[in-house]
PDB file of C-alpha atoms and ligand atoms in Angstrom:
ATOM      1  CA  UNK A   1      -8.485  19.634  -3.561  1.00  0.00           C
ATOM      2  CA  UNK A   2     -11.343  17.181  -3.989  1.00  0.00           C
ATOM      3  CA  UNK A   3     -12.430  14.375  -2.266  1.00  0.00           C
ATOM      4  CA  UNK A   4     -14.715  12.119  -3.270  1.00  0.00           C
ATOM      5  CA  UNK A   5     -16.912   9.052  -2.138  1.00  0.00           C
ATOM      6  CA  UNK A   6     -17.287   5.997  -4.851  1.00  0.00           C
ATOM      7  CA  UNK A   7     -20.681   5.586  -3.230  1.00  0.00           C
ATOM      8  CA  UNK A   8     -23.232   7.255  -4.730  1.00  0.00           C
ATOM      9  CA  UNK A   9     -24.766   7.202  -1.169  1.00  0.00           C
ATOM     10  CA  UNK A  10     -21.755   9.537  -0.145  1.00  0.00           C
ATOM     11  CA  UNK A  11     -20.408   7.285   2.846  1.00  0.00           C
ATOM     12  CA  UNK A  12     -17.320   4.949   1.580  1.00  0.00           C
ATOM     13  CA  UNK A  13     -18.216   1.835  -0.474  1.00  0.00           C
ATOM     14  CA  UNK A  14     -14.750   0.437   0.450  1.00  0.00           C
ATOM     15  CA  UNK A  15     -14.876  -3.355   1.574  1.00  0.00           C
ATOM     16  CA  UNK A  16     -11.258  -3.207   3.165  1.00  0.00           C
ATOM     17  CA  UNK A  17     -10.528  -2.324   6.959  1.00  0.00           C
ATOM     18  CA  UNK A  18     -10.125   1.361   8.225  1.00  0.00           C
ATOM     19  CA  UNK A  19      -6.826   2.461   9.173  1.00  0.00           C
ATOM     20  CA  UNK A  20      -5.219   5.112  12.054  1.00  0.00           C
ATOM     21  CA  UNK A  21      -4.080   7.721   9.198  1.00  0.00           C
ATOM     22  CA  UNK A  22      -2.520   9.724  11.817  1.00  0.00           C
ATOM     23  CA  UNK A  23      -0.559   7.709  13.579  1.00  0.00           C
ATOM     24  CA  UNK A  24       0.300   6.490  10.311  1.00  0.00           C
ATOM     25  CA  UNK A  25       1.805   9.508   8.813  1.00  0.00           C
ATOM     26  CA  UNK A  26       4.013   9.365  12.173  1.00  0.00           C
ATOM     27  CA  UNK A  27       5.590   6.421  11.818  1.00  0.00           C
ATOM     28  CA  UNK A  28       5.432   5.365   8.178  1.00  0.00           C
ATOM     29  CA  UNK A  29       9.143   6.305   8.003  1.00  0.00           C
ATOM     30  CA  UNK A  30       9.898   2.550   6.471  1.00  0.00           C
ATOM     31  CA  UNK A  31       7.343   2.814   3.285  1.00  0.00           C
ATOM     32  CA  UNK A  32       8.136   6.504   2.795  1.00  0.00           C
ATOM     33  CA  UNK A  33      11.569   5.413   2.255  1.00  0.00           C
ATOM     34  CA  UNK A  34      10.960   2.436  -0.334  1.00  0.00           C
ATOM     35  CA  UNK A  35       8.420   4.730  -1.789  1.00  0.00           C
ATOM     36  CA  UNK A  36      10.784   7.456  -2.889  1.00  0.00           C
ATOM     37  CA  UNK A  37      13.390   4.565  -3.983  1.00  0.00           C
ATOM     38  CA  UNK A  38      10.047   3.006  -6.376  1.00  0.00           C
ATOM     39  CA  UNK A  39       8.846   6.538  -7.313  1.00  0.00           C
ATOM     40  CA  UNK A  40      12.560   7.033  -9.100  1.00  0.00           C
ATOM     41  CA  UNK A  41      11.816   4.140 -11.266  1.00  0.00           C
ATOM     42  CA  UNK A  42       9.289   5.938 -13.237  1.00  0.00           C
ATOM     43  CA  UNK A  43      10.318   8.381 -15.861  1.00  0.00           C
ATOM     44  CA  UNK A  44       7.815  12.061 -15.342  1.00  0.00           C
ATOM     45  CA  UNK A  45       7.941  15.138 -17.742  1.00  0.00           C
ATOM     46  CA  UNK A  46       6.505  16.608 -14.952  1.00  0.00           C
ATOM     47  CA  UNK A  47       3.037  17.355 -16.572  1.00  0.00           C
ATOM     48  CA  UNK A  48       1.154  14.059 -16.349  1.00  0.00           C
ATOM     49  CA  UNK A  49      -1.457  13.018 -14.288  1.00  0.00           C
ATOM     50  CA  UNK A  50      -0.790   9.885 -12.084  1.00  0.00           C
ATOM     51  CA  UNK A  51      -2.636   7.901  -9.874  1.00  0.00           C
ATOM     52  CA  UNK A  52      -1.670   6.973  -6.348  1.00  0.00           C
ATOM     53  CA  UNK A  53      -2.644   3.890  -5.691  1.00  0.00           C
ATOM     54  CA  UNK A  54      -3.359   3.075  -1.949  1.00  0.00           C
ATOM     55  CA  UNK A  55      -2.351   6.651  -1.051  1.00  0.00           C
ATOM     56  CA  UNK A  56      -2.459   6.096   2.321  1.00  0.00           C
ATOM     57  CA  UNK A  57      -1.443   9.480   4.725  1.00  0.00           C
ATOM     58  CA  UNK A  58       0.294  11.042   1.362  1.00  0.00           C
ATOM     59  CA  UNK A  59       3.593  11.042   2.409  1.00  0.00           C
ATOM     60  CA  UNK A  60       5.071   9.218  -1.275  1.00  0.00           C
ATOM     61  CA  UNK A  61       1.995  11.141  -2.405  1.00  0.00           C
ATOM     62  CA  UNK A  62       3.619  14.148  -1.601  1.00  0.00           C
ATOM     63  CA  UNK A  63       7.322  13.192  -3.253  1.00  0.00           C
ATOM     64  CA  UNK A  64       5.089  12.263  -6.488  1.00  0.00           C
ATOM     65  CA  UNK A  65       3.752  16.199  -6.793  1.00  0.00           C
ATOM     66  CA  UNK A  66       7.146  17.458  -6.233  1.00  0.00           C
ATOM     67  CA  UNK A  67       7.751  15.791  -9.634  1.00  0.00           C
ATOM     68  CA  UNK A  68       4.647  16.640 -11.286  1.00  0.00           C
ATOM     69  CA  UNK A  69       5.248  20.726 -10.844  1.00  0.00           C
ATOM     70  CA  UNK A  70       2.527  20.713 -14.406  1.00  0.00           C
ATOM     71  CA  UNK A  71       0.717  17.984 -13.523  1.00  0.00           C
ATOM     72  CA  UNK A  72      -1.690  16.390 -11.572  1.00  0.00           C
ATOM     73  CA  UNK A  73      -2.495  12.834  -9.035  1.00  0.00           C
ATOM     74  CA  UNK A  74      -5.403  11.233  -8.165  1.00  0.00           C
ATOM     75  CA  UNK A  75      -4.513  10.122  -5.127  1.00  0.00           C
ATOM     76  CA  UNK A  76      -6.945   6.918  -4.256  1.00  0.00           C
ATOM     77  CA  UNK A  77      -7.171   5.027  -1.382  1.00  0.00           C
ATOM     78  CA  UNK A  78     -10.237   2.644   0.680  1.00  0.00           C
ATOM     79  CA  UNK A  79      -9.592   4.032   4.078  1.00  0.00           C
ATOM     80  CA  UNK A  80     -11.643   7.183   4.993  1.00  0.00           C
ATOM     81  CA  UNK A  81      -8.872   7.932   8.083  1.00  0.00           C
ATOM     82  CA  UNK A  82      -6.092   7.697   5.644  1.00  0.00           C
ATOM     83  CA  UNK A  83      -7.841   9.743   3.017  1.00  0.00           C
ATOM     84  CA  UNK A  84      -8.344  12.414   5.602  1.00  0.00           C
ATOM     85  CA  UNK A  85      -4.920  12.247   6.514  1.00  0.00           C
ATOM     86  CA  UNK A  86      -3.669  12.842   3.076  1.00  0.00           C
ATOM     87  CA  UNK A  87      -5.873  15.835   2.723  1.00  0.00           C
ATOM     88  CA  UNK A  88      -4.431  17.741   5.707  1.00  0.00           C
ATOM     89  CA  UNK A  89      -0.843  16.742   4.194  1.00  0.00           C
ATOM     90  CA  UNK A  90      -1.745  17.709   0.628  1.00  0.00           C
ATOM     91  CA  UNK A  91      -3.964  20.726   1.376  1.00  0.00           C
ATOM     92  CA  UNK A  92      -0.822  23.042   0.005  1.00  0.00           C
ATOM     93  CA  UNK A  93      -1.085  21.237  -3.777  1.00  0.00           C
ATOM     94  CA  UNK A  94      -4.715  22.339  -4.016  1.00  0.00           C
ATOM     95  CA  UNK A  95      -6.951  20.942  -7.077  1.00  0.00           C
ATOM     96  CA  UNK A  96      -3.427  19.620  -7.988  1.00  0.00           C
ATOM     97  CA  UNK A  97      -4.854  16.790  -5.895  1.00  0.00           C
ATOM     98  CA  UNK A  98      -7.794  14.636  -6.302  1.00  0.00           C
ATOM     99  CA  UNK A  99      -8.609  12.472  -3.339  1.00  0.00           C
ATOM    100  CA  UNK A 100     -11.108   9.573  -3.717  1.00  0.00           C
ATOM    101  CA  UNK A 101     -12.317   7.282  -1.127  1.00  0.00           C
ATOM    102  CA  UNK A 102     -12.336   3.874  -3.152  1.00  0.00           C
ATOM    103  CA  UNK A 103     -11.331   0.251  -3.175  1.00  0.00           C
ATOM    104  CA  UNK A 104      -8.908  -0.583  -5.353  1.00  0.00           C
ATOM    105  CA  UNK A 105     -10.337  -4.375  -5.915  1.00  0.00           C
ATOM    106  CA  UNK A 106     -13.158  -2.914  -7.726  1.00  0.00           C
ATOM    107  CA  UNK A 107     -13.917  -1.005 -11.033  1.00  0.00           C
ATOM    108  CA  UNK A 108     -12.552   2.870  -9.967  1.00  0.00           C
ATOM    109  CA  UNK A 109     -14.148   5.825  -9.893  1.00  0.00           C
ATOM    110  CA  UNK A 110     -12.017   7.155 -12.798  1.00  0.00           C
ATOM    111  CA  UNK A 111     -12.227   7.724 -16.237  1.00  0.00           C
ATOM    112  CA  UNK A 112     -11.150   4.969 -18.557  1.00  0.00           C
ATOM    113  CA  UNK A 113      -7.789   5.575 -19.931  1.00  0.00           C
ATOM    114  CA  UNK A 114      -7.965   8.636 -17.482  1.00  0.00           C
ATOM    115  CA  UNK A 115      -4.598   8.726 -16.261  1.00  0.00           C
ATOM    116  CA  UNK A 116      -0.676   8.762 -18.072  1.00  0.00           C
ATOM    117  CA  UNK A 117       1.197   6.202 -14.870  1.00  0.00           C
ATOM    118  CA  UNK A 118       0.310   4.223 -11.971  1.00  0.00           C
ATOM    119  CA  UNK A 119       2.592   4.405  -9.082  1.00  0.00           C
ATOM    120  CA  UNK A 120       1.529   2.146  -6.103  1.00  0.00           C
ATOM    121  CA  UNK A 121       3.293   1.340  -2.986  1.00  0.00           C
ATOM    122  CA  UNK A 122       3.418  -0.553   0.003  1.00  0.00           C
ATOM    123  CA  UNK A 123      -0.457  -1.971  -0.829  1.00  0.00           C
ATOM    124  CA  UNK A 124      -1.304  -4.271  -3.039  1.00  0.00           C
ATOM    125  CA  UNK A 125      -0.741  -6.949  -0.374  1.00  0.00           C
ATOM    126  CA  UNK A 126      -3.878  -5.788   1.167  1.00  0.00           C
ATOM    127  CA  UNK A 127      -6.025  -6.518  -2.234  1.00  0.00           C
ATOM    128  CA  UNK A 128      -6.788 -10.061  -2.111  1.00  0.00           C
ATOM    129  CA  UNK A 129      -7.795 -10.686  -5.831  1.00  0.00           C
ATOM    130  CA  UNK A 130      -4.718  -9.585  -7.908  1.00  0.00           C
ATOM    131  CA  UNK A 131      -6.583 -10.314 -10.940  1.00  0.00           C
ATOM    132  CA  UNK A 132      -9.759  -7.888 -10.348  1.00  0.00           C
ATOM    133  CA  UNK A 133      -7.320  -5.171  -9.205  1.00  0.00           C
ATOM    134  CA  UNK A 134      -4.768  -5.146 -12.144  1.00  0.00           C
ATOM    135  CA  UNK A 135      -7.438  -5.133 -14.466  1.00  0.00           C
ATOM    136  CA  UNK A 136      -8.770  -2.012 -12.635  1.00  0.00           C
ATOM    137  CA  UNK A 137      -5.991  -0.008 -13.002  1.00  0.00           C
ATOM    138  CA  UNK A 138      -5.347  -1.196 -16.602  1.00  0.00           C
ATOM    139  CA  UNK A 139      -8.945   0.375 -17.406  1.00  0.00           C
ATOM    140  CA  UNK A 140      -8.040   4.104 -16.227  1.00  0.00           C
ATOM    141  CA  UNK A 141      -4.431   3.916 -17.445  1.00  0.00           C
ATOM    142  CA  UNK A 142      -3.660   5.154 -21.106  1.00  0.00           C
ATOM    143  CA  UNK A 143      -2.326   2.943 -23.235  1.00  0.00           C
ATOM    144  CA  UNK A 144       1.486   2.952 -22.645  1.00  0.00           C
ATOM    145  CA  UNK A 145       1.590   4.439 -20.126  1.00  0.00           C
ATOM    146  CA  UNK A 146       3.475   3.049 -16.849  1.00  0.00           C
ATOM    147  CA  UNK A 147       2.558   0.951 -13.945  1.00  0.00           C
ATOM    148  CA  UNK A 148       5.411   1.164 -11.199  1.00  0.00           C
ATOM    149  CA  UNK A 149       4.933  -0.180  -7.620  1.00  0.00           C
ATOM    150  CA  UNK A 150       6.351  -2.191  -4.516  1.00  0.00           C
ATOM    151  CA  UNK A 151       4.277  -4.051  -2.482  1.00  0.00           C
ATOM    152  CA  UNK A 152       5.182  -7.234  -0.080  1.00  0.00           C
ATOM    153  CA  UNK A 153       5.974 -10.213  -1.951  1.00  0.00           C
ATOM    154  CA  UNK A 154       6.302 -14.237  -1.428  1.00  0.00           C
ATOM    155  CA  UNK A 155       7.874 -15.069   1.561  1.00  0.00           C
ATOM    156  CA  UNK A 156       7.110 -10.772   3.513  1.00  0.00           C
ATOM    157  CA  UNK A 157       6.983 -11.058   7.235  1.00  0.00           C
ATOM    158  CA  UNK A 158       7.354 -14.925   8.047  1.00  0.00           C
ATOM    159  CA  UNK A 159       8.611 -14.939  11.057  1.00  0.00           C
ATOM    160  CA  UNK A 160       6.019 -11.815  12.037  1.00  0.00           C
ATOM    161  CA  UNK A 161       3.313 -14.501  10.848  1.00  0.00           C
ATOM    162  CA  UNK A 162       5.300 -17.530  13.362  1.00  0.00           C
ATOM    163  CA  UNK A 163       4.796 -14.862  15.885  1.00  0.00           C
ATOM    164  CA  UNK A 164       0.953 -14.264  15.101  1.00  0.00           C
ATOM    165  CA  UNK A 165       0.618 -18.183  15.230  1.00  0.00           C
ATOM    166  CA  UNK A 166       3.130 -18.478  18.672  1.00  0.00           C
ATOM    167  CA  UNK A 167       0.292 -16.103  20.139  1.00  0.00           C
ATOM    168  CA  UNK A 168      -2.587 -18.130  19.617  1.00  0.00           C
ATOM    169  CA  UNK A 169      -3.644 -16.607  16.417  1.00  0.00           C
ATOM    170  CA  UNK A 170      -3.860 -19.228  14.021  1.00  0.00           C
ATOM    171  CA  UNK A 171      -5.616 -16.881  10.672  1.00  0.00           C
ATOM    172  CA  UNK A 172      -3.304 -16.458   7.980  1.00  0.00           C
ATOM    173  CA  UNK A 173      -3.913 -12.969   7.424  1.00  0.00           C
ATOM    174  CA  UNK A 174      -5.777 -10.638   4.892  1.00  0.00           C
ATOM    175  CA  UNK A 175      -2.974 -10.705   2.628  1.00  0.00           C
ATOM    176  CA  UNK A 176      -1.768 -11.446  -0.893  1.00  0.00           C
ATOM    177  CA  UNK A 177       2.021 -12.088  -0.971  1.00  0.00           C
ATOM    178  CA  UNK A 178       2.421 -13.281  -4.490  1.00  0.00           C
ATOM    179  CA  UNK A 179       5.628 -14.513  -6.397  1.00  0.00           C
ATOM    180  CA  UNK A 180       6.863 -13.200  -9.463  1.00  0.00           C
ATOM    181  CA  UNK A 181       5.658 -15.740 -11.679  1.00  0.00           C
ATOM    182  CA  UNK A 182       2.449 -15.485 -10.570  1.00  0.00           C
ATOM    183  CA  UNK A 183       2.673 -11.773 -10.796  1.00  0.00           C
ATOM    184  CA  UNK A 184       3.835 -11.679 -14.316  1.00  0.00           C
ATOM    185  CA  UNK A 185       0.807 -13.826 -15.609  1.00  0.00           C
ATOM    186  CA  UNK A 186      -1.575 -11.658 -13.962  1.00  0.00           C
ATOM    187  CA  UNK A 187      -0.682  -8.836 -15.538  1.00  0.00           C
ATOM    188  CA  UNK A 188      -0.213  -9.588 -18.501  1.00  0.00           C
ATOM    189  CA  UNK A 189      -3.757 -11.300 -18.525  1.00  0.00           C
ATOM    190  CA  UNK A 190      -4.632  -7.496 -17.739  1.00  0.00           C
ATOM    191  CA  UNK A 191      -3.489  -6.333 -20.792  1.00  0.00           C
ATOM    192  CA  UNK A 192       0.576  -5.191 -19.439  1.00  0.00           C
ATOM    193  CA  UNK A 193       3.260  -5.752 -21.352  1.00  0.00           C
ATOM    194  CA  UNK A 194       6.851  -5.444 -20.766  1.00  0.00           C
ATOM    195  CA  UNK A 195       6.314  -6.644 -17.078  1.00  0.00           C
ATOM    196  CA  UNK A 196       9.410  -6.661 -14.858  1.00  0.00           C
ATOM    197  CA  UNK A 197       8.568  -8.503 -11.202  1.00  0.00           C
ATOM    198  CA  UNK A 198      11.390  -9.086  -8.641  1.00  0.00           C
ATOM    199  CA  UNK A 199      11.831  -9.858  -5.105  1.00  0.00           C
ATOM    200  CA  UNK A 200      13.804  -8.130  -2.644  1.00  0.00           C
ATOM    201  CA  UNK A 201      14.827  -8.848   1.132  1.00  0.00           C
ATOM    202  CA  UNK A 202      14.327  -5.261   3.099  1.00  0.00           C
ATOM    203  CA  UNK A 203      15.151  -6.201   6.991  1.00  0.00           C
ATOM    204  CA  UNK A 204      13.844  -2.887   8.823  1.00  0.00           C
ATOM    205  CA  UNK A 205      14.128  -2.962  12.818  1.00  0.00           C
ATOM    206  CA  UNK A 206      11.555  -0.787  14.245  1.00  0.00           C
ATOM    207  CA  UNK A 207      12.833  -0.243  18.104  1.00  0.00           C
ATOM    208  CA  UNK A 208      11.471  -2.656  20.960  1.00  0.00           C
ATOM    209  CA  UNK A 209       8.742  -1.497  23.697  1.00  0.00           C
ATOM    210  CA  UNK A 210       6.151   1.067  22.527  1.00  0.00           C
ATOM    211  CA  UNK A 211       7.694   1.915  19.410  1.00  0.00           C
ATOM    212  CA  UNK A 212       6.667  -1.449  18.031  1.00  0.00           C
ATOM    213  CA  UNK A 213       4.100  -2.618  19.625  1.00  0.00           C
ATOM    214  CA  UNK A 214       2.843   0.726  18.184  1.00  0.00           C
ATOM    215  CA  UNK A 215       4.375  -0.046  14.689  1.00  0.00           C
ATOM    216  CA  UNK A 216       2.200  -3.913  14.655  1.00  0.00           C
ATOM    217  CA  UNK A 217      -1.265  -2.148  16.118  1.00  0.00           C
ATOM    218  CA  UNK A 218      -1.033   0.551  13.390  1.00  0.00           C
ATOM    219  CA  UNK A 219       1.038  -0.743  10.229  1.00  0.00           C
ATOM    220  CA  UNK A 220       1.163  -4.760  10.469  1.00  0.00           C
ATOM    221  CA  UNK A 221      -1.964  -6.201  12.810  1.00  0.00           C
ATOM    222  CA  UNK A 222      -4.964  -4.166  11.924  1.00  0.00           C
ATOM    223  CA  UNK A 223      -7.027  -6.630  10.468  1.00  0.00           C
ATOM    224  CA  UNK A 224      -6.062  -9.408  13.340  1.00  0.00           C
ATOM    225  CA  UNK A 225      -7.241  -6.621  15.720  1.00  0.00           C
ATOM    226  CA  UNK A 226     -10.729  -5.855  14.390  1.00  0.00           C
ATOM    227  CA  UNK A 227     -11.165  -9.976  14.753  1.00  0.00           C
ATOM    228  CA  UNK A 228     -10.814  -9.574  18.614  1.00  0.00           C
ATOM    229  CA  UNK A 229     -12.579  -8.260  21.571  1.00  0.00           C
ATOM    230  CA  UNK A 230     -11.355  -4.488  21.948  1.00  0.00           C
ATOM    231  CA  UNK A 231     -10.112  -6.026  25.472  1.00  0.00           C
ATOM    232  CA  UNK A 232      -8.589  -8.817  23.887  1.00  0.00           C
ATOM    233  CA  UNK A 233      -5.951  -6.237  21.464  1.00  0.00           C
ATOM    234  CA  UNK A 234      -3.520  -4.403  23.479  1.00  0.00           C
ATOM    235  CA  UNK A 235      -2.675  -7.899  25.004  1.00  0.00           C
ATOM    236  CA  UNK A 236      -2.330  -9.718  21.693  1.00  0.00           C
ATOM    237  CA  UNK A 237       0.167  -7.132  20.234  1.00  0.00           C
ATOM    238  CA  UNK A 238       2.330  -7.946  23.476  1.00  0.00           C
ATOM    239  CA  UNK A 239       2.090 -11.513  22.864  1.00  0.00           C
ATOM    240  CA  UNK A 240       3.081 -10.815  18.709  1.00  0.00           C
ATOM    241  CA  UNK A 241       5.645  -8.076  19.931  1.00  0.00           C
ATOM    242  CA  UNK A 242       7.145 -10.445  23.061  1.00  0.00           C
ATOM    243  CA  UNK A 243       8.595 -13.255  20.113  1.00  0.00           C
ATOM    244  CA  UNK A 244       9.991 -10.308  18.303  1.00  0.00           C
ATOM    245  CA  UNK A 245      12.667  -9.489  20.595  1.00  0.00           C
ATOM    246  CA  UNK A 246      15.190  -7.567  18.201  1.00  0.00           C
ATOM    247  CA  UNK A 247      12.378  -5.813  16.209  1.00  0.00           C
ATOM    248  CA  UNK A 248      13.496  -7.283  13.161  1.00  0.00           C
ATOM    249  CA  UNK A 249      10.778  -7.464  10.168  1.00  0.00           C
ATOM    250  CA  UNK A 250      11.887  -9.611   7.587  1.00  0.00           C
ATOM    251  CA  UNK A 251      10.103  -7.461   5.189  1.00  0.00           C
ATOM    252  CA  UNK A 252      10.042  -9.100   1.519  1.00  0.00           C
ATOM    253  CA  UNK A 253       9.817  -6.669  -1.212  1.00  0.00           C
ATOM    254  CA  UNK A 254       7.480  -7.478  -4.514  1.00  0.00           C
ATOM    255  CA  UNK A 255       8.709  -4.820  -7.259  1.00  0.00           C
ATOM    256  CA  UNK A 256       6.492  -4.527 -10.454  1.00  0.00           C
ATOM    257  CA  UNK A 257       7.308  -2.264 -13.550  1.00  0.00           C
ATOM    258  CA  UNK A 258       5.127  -2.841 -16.580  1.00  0.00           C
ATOM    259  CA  UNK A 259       3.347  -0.783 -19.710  1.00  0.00           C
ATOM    260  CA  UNK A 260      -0.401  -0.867 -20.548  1.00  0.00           C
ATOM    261  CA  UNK A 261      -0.747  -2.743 -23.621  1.00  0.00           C
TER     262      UNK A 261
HETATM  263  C1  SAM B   1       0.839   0.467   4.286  1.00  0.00           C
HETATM  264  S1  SAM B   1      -0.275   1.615   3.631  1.00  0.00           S
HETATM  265  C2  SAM B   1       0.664   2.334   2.306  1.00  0.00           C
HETATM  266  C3  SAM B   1       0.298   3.772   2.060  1.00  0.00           C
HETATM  267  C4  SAM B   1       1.251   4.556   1.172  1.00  0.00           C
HETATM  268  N1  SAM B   1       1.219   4.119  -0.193  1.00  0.00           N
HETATM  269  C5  SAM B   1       2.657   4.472   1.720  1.00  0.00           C
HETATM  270  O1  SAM B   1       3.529   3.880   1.070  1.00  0.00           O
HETATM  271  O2  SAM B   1       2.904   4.999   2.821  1.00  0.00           O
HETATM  272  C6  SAM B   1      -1.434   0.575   2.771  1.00  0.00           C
HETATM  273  C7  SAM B   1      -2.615   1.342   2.241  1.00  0.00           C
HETATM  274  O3  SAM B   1      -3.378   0.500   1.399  1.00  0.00           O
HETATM  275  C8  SAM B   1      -4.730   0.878   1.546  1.00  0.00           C
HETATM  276  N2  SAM B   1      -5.584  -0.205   1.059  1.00  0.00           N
HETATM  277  C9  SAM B   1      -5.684  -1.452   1.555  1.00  0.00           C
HETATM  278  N3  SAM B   1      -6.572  -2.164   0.842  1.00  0.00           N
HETATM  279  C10 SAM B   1      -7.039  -1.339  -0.117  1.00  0.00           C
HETATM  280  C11 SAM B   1      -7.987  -1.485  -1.161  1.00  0.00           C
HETATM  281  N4  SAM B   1      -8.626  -2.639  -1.363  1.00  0.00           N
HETATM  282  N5  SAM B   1      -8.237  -0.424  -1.951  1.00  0.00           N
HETATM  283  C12 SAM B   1      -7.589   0.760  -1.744  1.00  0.00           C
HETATM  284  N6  SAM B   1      -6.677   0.951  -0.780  1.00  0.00           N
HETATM  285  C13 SAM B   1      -6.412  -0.079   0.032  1.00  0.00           C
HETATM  286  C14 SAM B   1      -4.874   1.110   3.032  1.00  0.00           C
HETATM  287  O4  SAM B   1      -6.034   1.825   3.352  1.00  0.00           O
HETATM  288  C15 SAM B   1      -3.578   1.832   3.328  1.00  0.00           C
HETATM  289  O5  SAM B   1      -3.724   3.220   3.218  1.00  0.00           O
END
């Protein structure tokens, strides 16, 4: 398996926030699951080579080489603790797997027209400019071939974001939740065609106490967390996790299908 840097300086050029890729692969139980729903929407001979995008700890990583017995993924993502993660998961598929450290928002490390699908999920959310980061996968993807991915959508979390606010937190967040409409232009301004977007409501209740104030720190909060104190943290995730009392997140689903033109 390689790994690779998209900094020529070898450390990672991403822009975005580090992540805990181990206890991430613990509890990721949630986007594992809507992963393997997404990653049966797109049709695989089994011999293609297909690009995780935002591979996070490789557990839909992993379900994607199960398909792919011929095949091969280049499995990218911008956090180096994720990354490392996803090697010690994917060590078995060898040089089936390439692992790059790179930022999705930004031209990737890839060969133009390098690689026969895109399958993305649970991150796109976390790439602010939609624009830059369709284009960027429509430059290593093959003409025809398939982008398929889930990522939150208009209207994902709200009342996790009243909660940020009821805490004192007033910062809207690092993310992109984008609408359909808005979805469909951008890709096709990418150069997709055939774009299917929808929105789905996906409720998931992650238990009360530890298991989710531990869920927020690692999966929902991370970039509110590296704006505070390291003092200031463990008592803001209380405060976030105190106003969600049933452990609801009203999770809000953005599906994409689409073809490179
Ligand atoms: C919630 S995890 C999803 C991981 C995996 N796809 C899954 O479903 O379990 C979001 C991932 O997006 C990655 N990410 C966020 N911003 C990114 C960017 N600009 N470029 C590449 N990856 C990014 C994070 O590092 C993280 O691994």
């Amino acid at each position: 398996m390689a790994a690779a840097s998209d900094d020529a300086s070898g450390a990672p050029a991403a822009r975005s926030r580090d992540w805990d890729g181990a206890t991430y692969d613990r509890i990721a139980d949630p986007m594992t699951r809507w992963g393997a729903d997404v990653l049966d929407r797109l049709p695989l001979r089994g011999d293609e080579t297909v690009l995780d995008a935002g591979c996070g700890s490789g557990r839909v990583t992993e379900r994607l080489l199960e398909q792919l017995p011929g095949g091969q993924v280049a499995a990218v993502d911008a956090s180096p603790s994720m990354v490392e993660a996803a090697g010690r998961r994917l060590a078995p598929y060898g040089d089936r797997v390439r692992l790059v450290v790179a930022d999705l928002g930004r031209p990737l490390p890839l060969p133009d027209a390098s690689v026969d699908a895109v399958l993305s999920t649970a991150t796109f959310h976390w790439v602010p400019d939609h624009e830059a980061l369709f284009s960027n996968l429509a430059a290593v993807l093959v003409p025809g071939g398939r982008l398929v991915a889930q990522c939150g959508g208009a209207g994902n979390i709200a009342r996790v974001r009243d909660a940020i606010r009821a805490a004192g937190d007033p910062w809207s967040g690092p993310w992109t939740f984008a609408t359909p409409d808005e979805t469909r232009a951008r890709l096709e301004r990418s150069g997709f065609r055939d774009v299917d977007v929808w929105l789905h409501d996906e409720p998931t209740r992650i238990d009360p106490g530890e298991p989710l104030r531990e869920y927020l720190r690692t999966v929902v909060l991370g970039a509110h967390l590296d704006r505070r104190s390291a003092d200031a943290r463990a008592s803001f995730v209380d405060a976030v996790a105190a106003r969600l009392p049933d452990g609801v997140i009203d999770y809000v689903r953005l599906n994409i299908v689409a073809t490179r033109g």
